[in-house]
């Protein structure tokens, strides 16, 4: 069974996000003062050939061993399909 | 009213994603052969002080004029809160 999962990697709340801050300033400069703040993040869409009960284990292992720098980052995920 | 929107920016289907491809290979190397493919993308969380009927217009304008390179990328968005 093919399952599509989106893994979101973001900075921890305590870590300053300079790119988000810069984008927020630029957003204001092009006239969008209604934007209060911007945070940036990465995501990874994984197509998994596995069973639904295995998804949590597989995602945790890949996030922990590859995708996430736990010193500065944290992650969540969402099943898109399957 | 504060509305939180997540804007997802991805490569177009026709554009090769070398980072995703490399991550897929590394995922296999650490033993996860159940992963068929990986695509990477960026997201931007915008906190907007606006009304729900304005969200589509604001997001389209910011995506078009700032966040997205339409030569290679495309975007979608999702209202997280508000």
mmCIF file of N, CA, C and O in Angstrom, chain A:
data_model
loop_
_atom_site.group_PDB
_atom_site.id
_atom_site.type_symbol
_atom_site.label_atom_id
_atom_site.label_comp_id
_atom_site.label_asym_id
_atom_site.label_seq_id
_atom_site.Cartn_x
_atom_site.Cartn_y
_atom_site.Cartn_z
ATOM 1 N N UNK A 1 0.852 -1.205 0.000
ATOM 2 C CA UNK A 1 0.000 0.000 0.000
ATOM 3 C C UNK A 1 0.882 1.247 0.000
ATOM 4 O O UNK A 1 1.858 1.326 0.745
ATOM 5 N N UNK A 2 0.530 2.221 -0.890
ATOM 6 C CA UNK A 2 1.333 3.440 -0.985
ATOM 7 C C UNK A 2 0.730 4.538 -0.102
ATOM 8 O O UNK A 2 -0.429 4.887 -0.239
ATOM 9 N N UNK A 3 1.556 5.046 0.789
ATOM 10 C CA UNK A 3 1.100 6.087 1.709
ATOM 11 C C UNK A 3 1.987 7.318 1.532
ATOM 12 O O UNK A 3 3.203 7.200 1.501
ATOM 13 N N UNK A 4 1.357 8.471 1.374
ATOM 14 C CA UNK A 4 2.109 9.710 1.200
ATOM 15 C C UNK A 4 2.075 10.504 2.506
ATOM 16 O O UNK A 4 1.010 10.784 3.038
ATOM 17 N N UNK A 5 3.270 10.835 2.989
ATOM 18 C CA UNK A 5 3.387 11.530 4.270
ATOM 19 C C UNK A 5 4.160 12.825 4.054
ATOM 20 O O UNK A 5 5.160 12.836 3.333
ATOM 21 N N UNK A 6 3.707 13.908 4.655
ATOM 22 C CA UNK A 6 4.461 15.171 4.614
ATOM 23 C C UNK A 6 5.065 15.436 5.992
ATOM 24 O O UNK A 6 4.332 15.546 6.982
ATOM 25 N N UNK A 7 6.399 15.518 6.028
ATOM 26 C CA UNK A 7 7.118 15.791 7.281
ATOM 27 C C UNK A 7 7.523 17.267 7.284
ATOM 28 O O UNK A 7 8.206 17.736 6.375
ATOM 29 N N UNK A 8 7.069 18.003 8.289
ATOM 30 C CA UNK A 8 7.362 19.437 8.416
ATOM 31 C C UNK A 8 8.502 19.632 9.408
ATOM 32 O O UNK A 8 8.404 19.148 10.544
ATOM 33 N N UNK A 9 9.543 20.340 8.986
ATOM 34 C CA UNK A 9 10.658 20.636 9.889
ATOM 35 C C UNK A 9 10.714 22.152 10.102
ATOM 36 O O UNK A 9 10.781 22.918 9.139
ATOM 37 N N UNK A 10 10.644 22.560 11.370
ATOM 38 C CA UNK A 10 10.668 23.994 11.708
ATOM 39 C C UNK A 10 11.714 24.265 12.782
ATOM 40 O O UNK A 10 12.112 23.356 13.508
ATOM 41 N N UNK A 11 12.116 25.523 12.870
ATOM 42 C CA UNK A 11 12.944 25.918 14.002
ATOM 43 C C UNK A 11 12.143 25.771 15.291
ATOM 44 O O UNK A 11 10.931 25.990 15.308
ATOM 45 N N UNK A 12 12.827 25.433 16.382
ATOM 46 C CA UNK A 12 12.195 25.502 17.693
ATOM 47 C C UNK A 12 11.794 26.946 17.987
ATOM 48 O O UNK A 12 12.428 27.888 17.492
ATOM 49 N N UNK A 13 10.782 27.103 18.826
ATOM 50 C CA UNK A 13 10.294 28.440 19.208
ATOM 51 C C UNK A 13 11.423 29.325 19.730
ATOM 52 O O UNK A 13 11.442 30.526 19.487
ATOM 53 N N UNK A 14 12.366 28.732 20.440
ATOM 54 C CA UNK A 14 13.438 29.501 21.078
ATOM 55 C C UNK A 14 14.528 29.944 20.101
ATOM 56 O O UNK A 14 15.386 30.751 20.453
ATOM 57 N N UNK A 15 14.500 29.424 18.871
ATOM 58 C CA UNK A 15 15.553 29.734 17.905
ATOM 59 C C UNK A 15 15.085 30.847 16.970
ATOM 60 O O UNK A 15 14.004 30.761 16.387
ATOM 61 N N UNK A 16 15.887 31.873 16.856
ATOM 62 C CA UNK A 16 15.572 33.007 15.989
ATOM 63 C C UNK A 16 15.591 32.569 14.526
ATOM 64 O O UNK A 16 16.493 31.841 14.106
ATOM 65 N N UNK A 17 14.598 33.018 13.750
ATOM 66 C CA UNK A 17 14.459 32.655 12.345
ATOM 67 C C UNK A 17 14.763 33.885 11.479
ATOM 68 O O UNK A 17 13.874 34.675 11.168
ATOM 69 N N UNK A 18 16.037 34.085 11.120
ATOM 70 C CA UNK A 18 16.402 35.307 10.410
ATOM 71 C C UNK A 18 15.758 35.421 9.030
ATOM 72 O O UNK A 18 15.409 36.511 8.594
ATOM 73 N N UNK A 19 15.592 34.272 8.356
ATOM 74 C CA UNK A 19 14.994 34.309 7.022
ATOM 75 C C UNK A 19 13.525 34.761 7.106
ATOM 76 O O UNK A 19 13.081 35.604 6.321
ATOM 77 N N UNK A 20 12.808 34.208 8.080
ATOM 78 C CA UNK A 20 11.408 34.605 8.274
ATOM 79 C C UNK A 20 11.296 36.084 8.592
ATOM 80 O O UNK A 20 10.414 36.788 8.088
ATOM 81 N N UNK A 21 12.204 36.557 9.436
ATOM 82 C CA UNK A 21 12.212 37.957 9.833
ATOM 83 C C UNK A 21 12.452 38.878 8.633
ATOM 84 O O UNK A 21 11.783 39.903 8.466
ATOM 85 N N UNK A 22 13.400 38.489 7.799
ATOM 86 C CA UNK A 22 13.721 39.269 6.599
ATOM 87 C C UNK A 22 12.548 39.285 5.616
ATOM 88 O O UNK A 22 12.208 40.325 5.041
ATOM 89 N N UNK A 23 11.916 38.114 5.448
ATOM 90 C CA UNK A 23 10.763 38.050 4.549
ATOM 91 C C UNK A 23 9.630 38.929 5.069
ATOM 92 O O UNK A 23 8.983 39.645 4.299
ATOM 93 N N UNK A 24 9.408 38.917 6.391
ATOM 94 C CA UNK A 24 8.359 39.759 6.971
ATOM 95 C C UNK A 24 8.615 41.230 6.653
ATOM 96 O O UNK A 24 7.701 41.965 6.267
ATOM 97 N N UNK A 25 9.870 41.665 6.755
ATOM 98 C CA UNK A 25 10.207 43.071 6.445
ATOM 99 C C UNK A 25 9.942 43.373 4.974
ATOM 100 O O UNK A 25 9.438 44.447 4.630
ATOM 101 N N UNK A 26 10.293 42.441 4.105
ATOM 102 C CA UNK A 26 10.086 42.641 2.674
ATOM 103 C C UNK A 26 8.590 42.649 2.336
ATOM 104 O O UNK A 26 8.140 43.432 1.495
ATOM 105 N N UNK A 27 7.847 41.787 3.005
ATOM 106 C CA UNK A 27 6.389 41.767 2.825
ATOM 107 C C UNK A 27 5.796 43.143 3.178
ATOM 108 O O UNK A 27 4.941 43.670 2.467
ATOM 109 N N UNK A 28 6.285 43.735 4.270
ATOM 110 C CA UNK A 28 5.824 45.080 4.638
ATOM 111 C C UNK A 28 6.215 46.089 3.568
ATOM 112 O O UNK A 28 5.429 46.960 3.207
ATOM 113 N N UNK A 29 7.441 45.941 3.059
ATOM 114 C CA UNK A 29 7.951 46.892 2.061
ATOM 115 C C UNK A 29 7.133 46.864 0.772
ATOM 116 O O UNK A 29 7.040 47.868 0.075
ATOM 117 N N UNK A 30 6.535 45.720 0.442
ATOM 118 C CA UNK A 30 5.702 45.678 -0.773
ATOM 119 C C UNK A 30 4.231 45.979 -0.450
ATOM 120 O O UNK A 30 3.346 45.775 -1.276
ATOM 121 N N UNK A 31 3.984 46.484 0.761
ATOM 122 C CA UNK A 31 2.668 47.040 1.061
ATOM 123 C C UNK A 31 1.731 46.169 1.879
ATOM 124 O O UNK A 31 0.572 46.539 2.085
ATOM 125 N N UNK A 32 2.214 45.007 2.360
ATOM 126 C CA UNK A 32 1.324 44.137 3.128
ATOM 127 C C UNK A 32 1.570 44.260 4.624
ATOM 128 O O UNK A 32 2.132 43.373 5.263
ATOM 129 N N UNK A 33 1.055 45.377 5.188
ATOM 130 C CA UNK A 33 1.239 45.624 6.614
ATOM 131 C C UNK A 33 0.353 44.706 7.461
ATOM 132 O O UNK A 33 0.511 44.654 8.681
ATOM 133 N N UNK A 34 -0.588 44.003 6.823
ATOM 134 C CA UNK A 34 -1.439 43.075 7.592
ATOM 135 C C UNK A 34 -0.709 41.810 8.030
ATOM 136 O O UNK A 34 -1.232 41.035 8.823
ATOM 137 N N UNK A 35 0.521 41.616 7.520
ATOM 138 C CA UNK A 35 1.311 40.445 7.926
ATOM 139 C C UNK A 35 2.074 40.767 9.213
ATOM 140 O O UNK A 35 2.912 41.655 9.242
ATOM 141 N N UNK A 36 1.755 40.044 10.274
ATOM 142 C CA UNK A 36 2.382 40.277 11.580
ATOM 143 C C UNK A 36 3.745 39.611 11.674
ATOM 144 O O UNK A 36 4.678 40.164 12.225
ATOM 145 N N UNK A 37 3.834 38.380 11.181
ATOM 146 C CA UNK A 37 5.103 37.659 11.260
ATOM 147 C C UNK A 37 5.149 36.557 10.217
ATOM 148 O O UNK A 37 4.115 36.126 9.694
ATOM 149 N N UNK A 38 6.378 36.126 9.929
ATOM 150 C CA UNK A 38 6.602 35.041 8.974
ATOM 151 C C UNK A 38 7.578 34.049 9.597
ATOM 152 O O UNK A 38 8.601 34.460 10.153
ATOM 153 N N UNK A 39 7.251 32.777 9.544
ATOM 154 C CA UNK A 39 8.223 31.736 9.909
ATOM 155 C C UNK A 39 8.421 30.825 8.703
ATOM 156 O O UNK A 39 7.447 30.507 8.013
ATOM 157 N N UNK A 40 9.662 30.449 8.460
ATOM 158 C CA UNK A 40 9.908 29.550 7.346
ATOM 159 C C UNK A 40 10.198 28.132 7.844
ATOM 160 O O UNK A 40 10.594 27.919 8.988
ATOM 161 N N UNK A 41 9.991 27.185 6.986
ATOM 162 C CA UNK A 41 10.275 25.795 7.314
ATOM 163 C C UNK A 41 10.470 24.989 6.052
ATOM 164 O O UNK A 41 10.265 25.482 4.944
ATOM 165 N N UNK A 42 10.906 23.746 6.242
ATOM 166 C CA UNK A 42 11.071 22.826 5.112
ATOM 167 C C UNK A 42 10.053 21.715 5.258
ATOM 168 O O UNK A 42 9.632 21.388 6.367
ATOM 169 N N UNK A 43 9.681 21.111 4.141
ATOM 170 C CA UNK A 43 8.915 19.874 4.268
ATOM 171 C C UNK A 43 9.433 18.824 3.301
ATOM 172 O O UNK A 43 10.088 19.145 2.306
ATOM 173 N N UNK A 44 9.164 17.583 3.643
ATOM 174 C CA UNK A 44 9.622 16.426 2.874
ATOM 175 C C UNK A 44 8.417 15.529 2.621
ATOM 176 O O UNK A 44 7.795 15.060 3.579
ATOM 177 N N UNK A 45 8.087 15.342 1.352
ATOM 178 C CA UNK A 45 6.997 14.426 1.011
ATOM 179 C C UNK A 45 7.594 13.049 0.760
ATOM 180 O O UNK A 45 8.389 12.867 -0.162
ATOM 181 N N UNK A 46 7.202 12.091 1.586
ATOM 182 C CA UNK A 46 7.707 10.721 1.469
ATOM 183 C C UNK A 46 6.606 9.831 0.913
ATOM 184 O O UNK A 46 5.485 9.831 1.432
ATOM 185 N N UNK A 47 6.921 9.088 -0.138
ATOM 186 C CA UNK A 47 6.008 8.050 -0.623
ATOM 187 C C UNK A 47 6.467 6.726 -0.044
ATOM 188 O O UNK A 47 7.571 6.265 -0.346
ATOM 189 N N UNK A 48 5.631 6.154 0.791
ATOM 190 C CA UNK A 48 6.016 4.962 1.542
ATOM 191 C C UNK A 48 5.222 3.747 1.082
ATOM 192 O O UNK A 48 3.994 3.794 1.007
ATOM 193 N N UNK A 49 5.940 2.646 0.813
ATOM 194 C CA UNK A 49 5.276 1.380 0.519
ATOM 195 C C UNK A 49 5.228 0.594 1.823
ATOM 196 O O UNK A 49 6.115 -0.203 2.117
ATOM 197 N N UNK A 50 4.230 0.877 2.626
ATOM 198 C CA UNK A 50 4.145 0.257 3.943
ATOM 199 C C UNK A 50 2.688 0.199 4.397
ATOM 200 O O UNK A 50 1.783 0.575 3.660
ATOM 201 N N UNK A 51 2.473 -0.274 5.611
ATOM 202 C CA UNK A 51 1.113 -0.349 6.152
ATOM 203 C C UNK A 51 0.890 0.830 7.105
ATOM 204 O O UNK A 51 1.842 1.342 7.702
ATOM 205 N N UNK A 52 -0.382 1.257 7.265
ATOM 206 C CA UNK A 52 -0.676 2.417 8.114
ATOM 207 C C UNK A 52 -0.103 2.300 9.534
ATOM 208 O O UNK A 52 0.368 3.314 10.084
ATOM 209 N N UNK A 53 -0.087 1.099 10.098
ATOM 210 C CA UNK A 53 0.402 0.950 11.473
ATOM 211 C C UNK A 53 1.920 1.121 11.578
ATOM 212 O O UNK A 53 2.461 1.287 12.671
ATOM 213 N N UNK A 54 2.619 1.102 10.432
ATOM 214 C CA UNK A 54 4.075 1.269 10.433
ATOM 215 C C UNK A 54 4.517 2.723 10.223
ATOM 216 O O UNK A 54 5.686 3.054 10.435
ATOM 217 N N UNK A 55 3.590 3.580 9.795
ATOM 218 C CA UNK A 55 3.961 4.942 9.377
ATOM 219 C C UNK A 55 4.666 5.712 10.496
ATOM 220 O O UNK A 55 5.735 6.297 10.286
ATOM 221 N N UNK A 56 4.098 5.699 11.692
ATOM 222 C CA UNK A 56 4.670 6.475 12.798
ATOM 223 C C UNK A 56 6.114 6.062 13.077
ATOM 224 O O UNK A 56 6.991 6.913 13.260
ATOM 225 N N UNK A 57 6.361 4.765 13.091
ATOM 226 C CA UNK A 57 7.701 4.238 13.365
ATOM 227 C C UNK A 57 8.692 4.641 12.276
ATOM 228 O O UNK A 57 9.804 5.099 12.564
ATOM 229 N N UNK A 58 8.289 4.472 11.011
ATOM 230 C CA UNK A 58 9.171 4.795 9.884
ATOM 231 C C UNK A 58 9.487 6.292 9.874
ATOM 232 O O UNK A 58 10.656 6.692 9.747
ATOM 233 N N UNK A 59 8.469 7.123 10.023
ATOM 234 C CA UNK A 59 8.686 8.579 9.974
ATOM 235 C C UNK A 59 9.590 9.013 11.123
ATOM 236 O O UNK A 59 10.518 9.797 10.926
ATOM 237 N N UNK A 60 9.340 8.494 12.314
ATOM 238 C CA UNK A 60 10.158 8.868 13.471
ATOM 239 C C UNK A 60 11.621 8.509 13.223
ATOM 240 O O UNK A 60 12.525 9.284 13.525
ATOM 241 N N UNK A 61 11.856 7.335 12.670
ATOM 242 C CA UNK A 61 13.222 6.872 12.441
ATOM 243 C C UNK A 61 13.930 7.732 11.392
ATOM 244 O O UNK A 61 15.087 8.136 11.580
ATOM 245 N N UNK A 62 13.251 8.052 10.300
ATOM 246 C CA UNK A 62 13.860 8.866 9.233
ATOM 247 C C UNK A 62 14.080 10.302 9.718
ATOM 248 O O UNK A 62 15.121 10.907 9.454
ATOM 249 N N UNK A 63 13.112 10.836 10.446
ATOM 250 C CA UNK A 63 13.266 12.202 10.966
ATOM 251 C C UNK A 63 14.446 12.267 11.934
ATOM 252 O O UNK A 63 15.299 13.152 11.846
ATOM 253 N N UNK A 64 14.517 11.302 12.828
ATOM 254 C CA UNK A 64 15.547 11.305 13.870
ATOM 255 C C UNK A 64 16.940 11.097 13.290
ATOM 256 O O UNK A 64 17.895 11.755 13.687
ATOM 257 N N UNK A 65 17.048 10.187 12.339
ATOM 258 C CA UNK A 65 18.373 9.813 11.837
ATOM 259 C C UNK A 65 18.827 10.598 10.615
ATOM 260 O O UNK A 65 19.962 10.453 10.173
ATOM 261 N N UNK A 66 17.946 11.421 10.053
ATOM 262 C CA UNK A 66 18.313 12.103 8.816
ATOM 263 C C UNK A 66 17.810 13.541 8.704
ATOM 264 O O UNK A 66 18.593 14.453 8.494
ATOM 265 N N UNK A 67 16.514 13.742 8.847
ATOM 266 C CA UNK A 67 15.927 15.011 8.407
ATOM 267 C C UNK A 67 16.018 16.158 9.411
ATOM 268 O O UNK A 67 16.047 17.321 9.023
ATOM 269 N N UNK A 68 16.071 15.834 10.692
ATOM 270 C CA UNK A 68 15.907 16.880 11.708
ATOM 271 C C UNK A 68 17.171 17.080 12.530
ATOM 272 O O UNK A 68 17.773 16.109 12.993
ATOM 273 N N UNK A 69 17.575 18.344 12.680
ATOM 274 C CA UNK A 69 18.629 18.715 13.616
ATOM 275 C C UNK A 69 17.965 19.105 14.935
ATOM 276 O O UNK A 69 17.485 20.237 15.081
ATOM 277 N N UNK A 70 17.931 18.173 15.875
ATOM 278 C CA UNK A 70 17.159 18.399 17.105
ATOM 279 C C UNK A 70 17.750 19.462 18.025
ATOM 280 O O UNK A 70 17.104 19.860 18.987
ATOM 281 N N UNK A 71 18.955 19.918 17.717
ATOM 282 C CA UNK A 71 19.496 21.045 18.494
ATOM 283 C C UNK A 71 18.691 22.310 18.258
ATOM 284 O O UNK A 71 18.474 23.095 19.169
ATOM 285 N N UNK A 72 18.271 22.490 17.006
ATOM 286 C CA UNK A 72 17.598 23.742 16.631
ATOM 287 C C UNK A 72 16.190 23.541 16.087
ATOM 288 O O UNK A 72 15.423 24.485 16.005
ATOM 289 N N UNK A 73 15.901 22.307 15.676
ATOM 290 C CA UNK A 73 14.664 22.084 14.926
ATOM 291 C C UNK A 73 13.734 21.094 15.634
ATOM 292 O O UNK A 73 14.144 20.346 16.510
ATOM 293 N N UNK A 74 12.522 21.109 15.184
ATOM 294 C CA UNK A 74 11.543 20.116 15.622
ATOM 295 C C UNK A 74 10.709 19.719 14.404
ATOM 296 O O UNK A 74 10.832 20.335 13.351
ATOM 297 N N UNK A 75 9.890 18.663 14.519
ATOM 298 C CA UNK A 75 9.121 18.247 13.351
ATOM 299 C C UNK A 75 7.725 17.766 13.722
ATOM 300 O O UNK A 75 7.468 17.406 14.883
ATOM 301 N N UNK A 76 6.862 17.817 12.741
ATOM 302 C CA UNK A 76 5.553 17.185 12.824
ATOM 303 C C UNK A 76 5.331 16.491 11.489
ATOM 304 O O UNK A 76 6.095 16.707 10.548
ATOM 305 N N UNK A 77 4.298 15.670 11.385
ATOM 306 C CA UNK A 77 3.988 15.103 10.083
ATOM 307 C C UNK A 77 2.490 14.896 9.927
ATOM 308 O O UNK A 77 1.734 14.945 10.901
ATOM 309 N N UNK A 78 2.119 14.683 8.685
ATOM 310 C CA UNK A 78 0.711 14.586 8.329
ATOM 311 C C UNK A 78 0.608 13.560 7.201
ATOM 312 O O UNK A 78 1.422 13.579 6.272
ATOM 313 N N UNK A 79 -0.344 12.644 7.296
ATOM 314 C CA UNK A 79 -0.569 11.696 6.205
ATOM 315 C C UNK A 79 -1.425 12.386 5.144
ATOM 316 O O UNK A 79 -2.519 12.877 5.445
ATOM 317 N N UNK A 80 -0.898 12.479 3.919
ATOM 318 C CA UNK A 80 -1.620 13.165 2.847
ATOM 319 C C UNK A 80 -2.578 12.225 2.119
ATOM 320 O O UNK A 80 -3.677 12.612 1.753
ATOM 321 N N UNK A 81 -2.111 11.002 1.888
ATOM 322 C CA UNK A 81 -2.907 10.016 1.140
ATOM 323 C C UNK A 81 -2.560 8.631 1.664
ATOM 324 O O UNK A 81 -1.416 8.369 1.979
ATOM 325 N N UNK A 82 -3.570 7.750 1.629
ATOM 326 C CA UNK A 82 -3.292 6.336 1.925
ATOM 327 C C UNK A 82 -3.752 5.953 3.311
ATOM 328 O O UNK A 82 -4.278 6.753 4.038
#
